[in-house]
C-alpha positions as a Markdown table, in Angstrom:
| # | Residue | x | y | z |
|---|---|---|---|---|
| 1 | Unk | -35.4 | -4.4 | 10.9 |
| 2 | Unk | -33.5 | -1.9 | 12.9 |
| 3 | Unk | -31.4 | 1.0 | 11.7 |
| 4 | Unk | -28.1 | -0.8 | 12.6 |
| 5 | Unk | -29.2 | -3.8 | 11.1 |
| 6 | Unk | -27.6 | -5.0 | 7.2 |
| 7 | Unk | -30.4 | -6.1 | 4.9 |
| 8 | Unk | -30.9 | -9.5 | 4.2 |
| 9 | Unk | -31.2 | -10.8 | 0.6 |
| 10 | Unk | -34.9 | -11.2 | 0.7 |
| 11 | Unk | -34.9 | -7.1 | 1.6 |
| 12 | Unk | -33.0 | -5.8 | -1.4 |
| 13 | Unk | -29.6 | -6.5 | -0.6 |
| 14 | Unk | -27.0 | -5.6 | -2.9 |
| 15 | Unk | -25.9 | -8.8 | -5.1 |
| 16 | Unk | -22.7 | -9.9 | -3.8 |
| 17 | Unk | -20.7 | -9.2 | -7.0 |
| 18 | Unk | -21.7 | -5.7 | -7.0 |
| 19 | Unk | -19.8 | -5.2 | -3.5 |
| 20 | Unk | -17.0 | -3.4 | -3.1 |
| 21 | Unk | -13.9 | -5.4 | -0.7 |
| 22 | Unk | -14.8 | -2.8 | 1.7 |
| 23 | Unk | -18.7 | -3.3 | 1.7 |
| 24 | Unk | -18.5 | -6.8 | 1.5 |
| 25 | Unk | -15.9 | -7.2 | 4.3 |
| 26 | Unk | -18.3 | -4.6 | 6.5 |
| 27 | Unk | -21.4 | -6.5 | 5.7 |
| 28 | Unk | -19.5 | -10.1 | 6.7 |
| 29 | Unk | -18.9 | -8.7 | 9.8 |
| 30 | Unk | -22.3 | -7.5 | 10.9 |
| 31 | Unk | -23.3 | -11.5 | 9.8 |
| 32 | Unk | -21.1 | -12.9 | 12.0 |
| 33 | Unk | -21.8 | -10.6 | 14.8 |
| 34 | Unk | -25.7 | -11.2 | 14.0 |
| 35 | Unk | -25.3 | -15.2 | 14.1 |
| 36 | Unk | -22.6 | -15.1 | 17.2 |
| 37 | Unk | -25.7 | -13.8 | 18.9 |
| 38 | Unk | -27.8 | -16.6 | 19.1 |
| 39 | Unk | -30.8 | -14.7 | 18.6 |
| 40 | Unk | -31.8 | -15.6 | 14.7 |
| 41 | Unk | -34.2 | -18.6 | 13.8 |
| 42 | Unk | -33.0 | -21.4 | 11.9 |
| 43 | Unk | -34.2 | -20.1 | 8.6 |
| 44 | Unk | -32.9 | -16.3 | 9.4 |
| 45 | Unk | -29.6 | -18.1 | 10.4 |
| 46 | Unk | -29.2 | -20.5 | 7.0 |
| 47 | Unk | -29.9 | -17.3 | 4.7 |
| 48 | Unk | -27.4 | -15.2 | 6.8 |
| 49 | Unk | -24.9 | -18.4 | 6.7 |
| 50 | Unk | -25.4 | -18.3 | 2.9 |
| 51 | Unk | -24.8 | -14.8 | 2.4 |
| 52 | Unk | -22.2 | -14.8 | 4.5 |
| 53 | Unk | -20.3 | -18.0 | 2.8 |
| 54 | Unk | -20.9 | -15.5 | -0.2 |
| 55 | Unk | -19.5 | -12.5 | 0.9 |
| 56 | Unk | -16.5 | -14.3 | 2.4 |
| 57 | Unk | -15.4 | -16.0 | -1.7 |
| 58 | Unk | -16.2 | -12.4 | -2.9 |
| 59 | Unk | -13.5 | -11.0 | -0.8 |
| 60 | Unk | -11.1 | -13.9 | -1.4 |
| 61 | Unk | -11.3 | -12.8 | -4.9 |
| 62 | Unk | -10.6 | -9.6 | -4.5 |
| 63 | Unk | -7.8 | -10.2 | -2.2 |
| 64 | Unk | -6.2 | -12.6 | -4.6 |
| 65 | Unk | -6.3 | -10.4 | -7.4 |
| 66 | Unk | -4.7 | -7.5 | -5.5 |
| 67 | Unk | -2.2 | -10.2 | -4.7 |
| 68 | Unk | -1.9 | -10.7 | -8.7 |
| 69 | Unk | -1.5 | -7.3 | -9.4 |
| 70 | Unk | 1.1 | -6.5 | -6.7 |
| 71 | Unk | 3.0 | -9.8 | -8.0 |
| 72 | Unk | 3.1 | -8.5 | -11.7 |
| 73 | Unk | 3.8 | -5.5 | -10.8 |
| 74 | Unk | 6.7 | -6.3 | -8.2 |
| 75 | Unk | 7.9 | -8.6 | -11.4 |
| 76 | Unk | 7.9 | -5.7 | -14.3 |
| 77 | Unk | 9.8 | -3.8 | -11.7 |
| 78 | Unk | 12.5 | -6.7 | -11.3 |
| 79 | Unk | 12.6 | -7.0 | -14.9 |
| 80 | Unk | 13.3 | -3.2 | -15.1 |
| 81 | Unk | 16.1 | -3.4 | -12.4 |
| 82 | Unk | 17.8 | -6.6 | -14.0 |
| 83 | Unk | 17.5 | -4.8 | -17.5 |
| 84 | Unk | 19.2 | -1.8 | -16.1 |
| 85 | Unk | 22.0 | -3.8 | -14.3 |
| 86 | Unk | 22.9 | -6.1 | -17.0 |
| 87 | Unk | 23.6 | -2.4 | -19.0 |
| 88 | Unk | 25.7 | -1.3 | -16.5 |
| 89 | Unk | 27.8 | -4.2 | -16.4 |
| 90 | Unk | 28.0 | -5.3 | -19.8 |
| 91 | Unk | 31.8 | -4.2 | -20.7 |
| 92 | Unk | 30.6 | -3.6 | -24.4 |
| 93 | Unk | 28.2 | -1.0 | -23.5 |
| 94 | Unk | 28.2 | 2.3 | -25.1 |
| 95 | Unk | 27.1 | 4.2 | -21.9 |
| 96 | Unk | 30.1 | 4.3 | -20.4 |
């Protein structure tokens, strides 16, 4: 294996859950670079396929719960502006 080269599962590779978005999105890429070349075997191509399928869900899931957490977020900050608008225009508010 070359210096440029990501470890394959069989070499020690990091489980997948263990990956950060980052290194798991950097690592899918060198896969698909790696099979777009044509140059792996079958069995060399499968295991990448695999890892790759793997990597790809792991970074779904972190994606959608950065989408979850920006969405609750977003909607405890709406909640905070409509709470603070229904004070200022309630006419029997004392903040007047």
């Amino acid at each position: 294996m070359s210096d440029t080269q990501q470890p394959s599962p069989a070499d020690g590779a990091p489980a997948v859950a263990t990956l950060s978005y980052e290194a798991a999105r950097d690592e899918l890429v060198t896969i698909v670079s790696r099979l777009e070349s044509g140059q792996l075997g079958l069995e060399e191509s499968m295991t990448l396929w695999e890892r790759g399928e793997a990597l790809a869900d792991h970074c779904t899931r972190w994606l959608d719960g950065a989408q979850a957490r920006l969405t609750r977020a977003e909607g405890g900050e709406t909640e905070a502006v409509e709470a603070i608008e229904i004070v200022e225009t309630d006419p029997d508010s004392d903040m007047d």
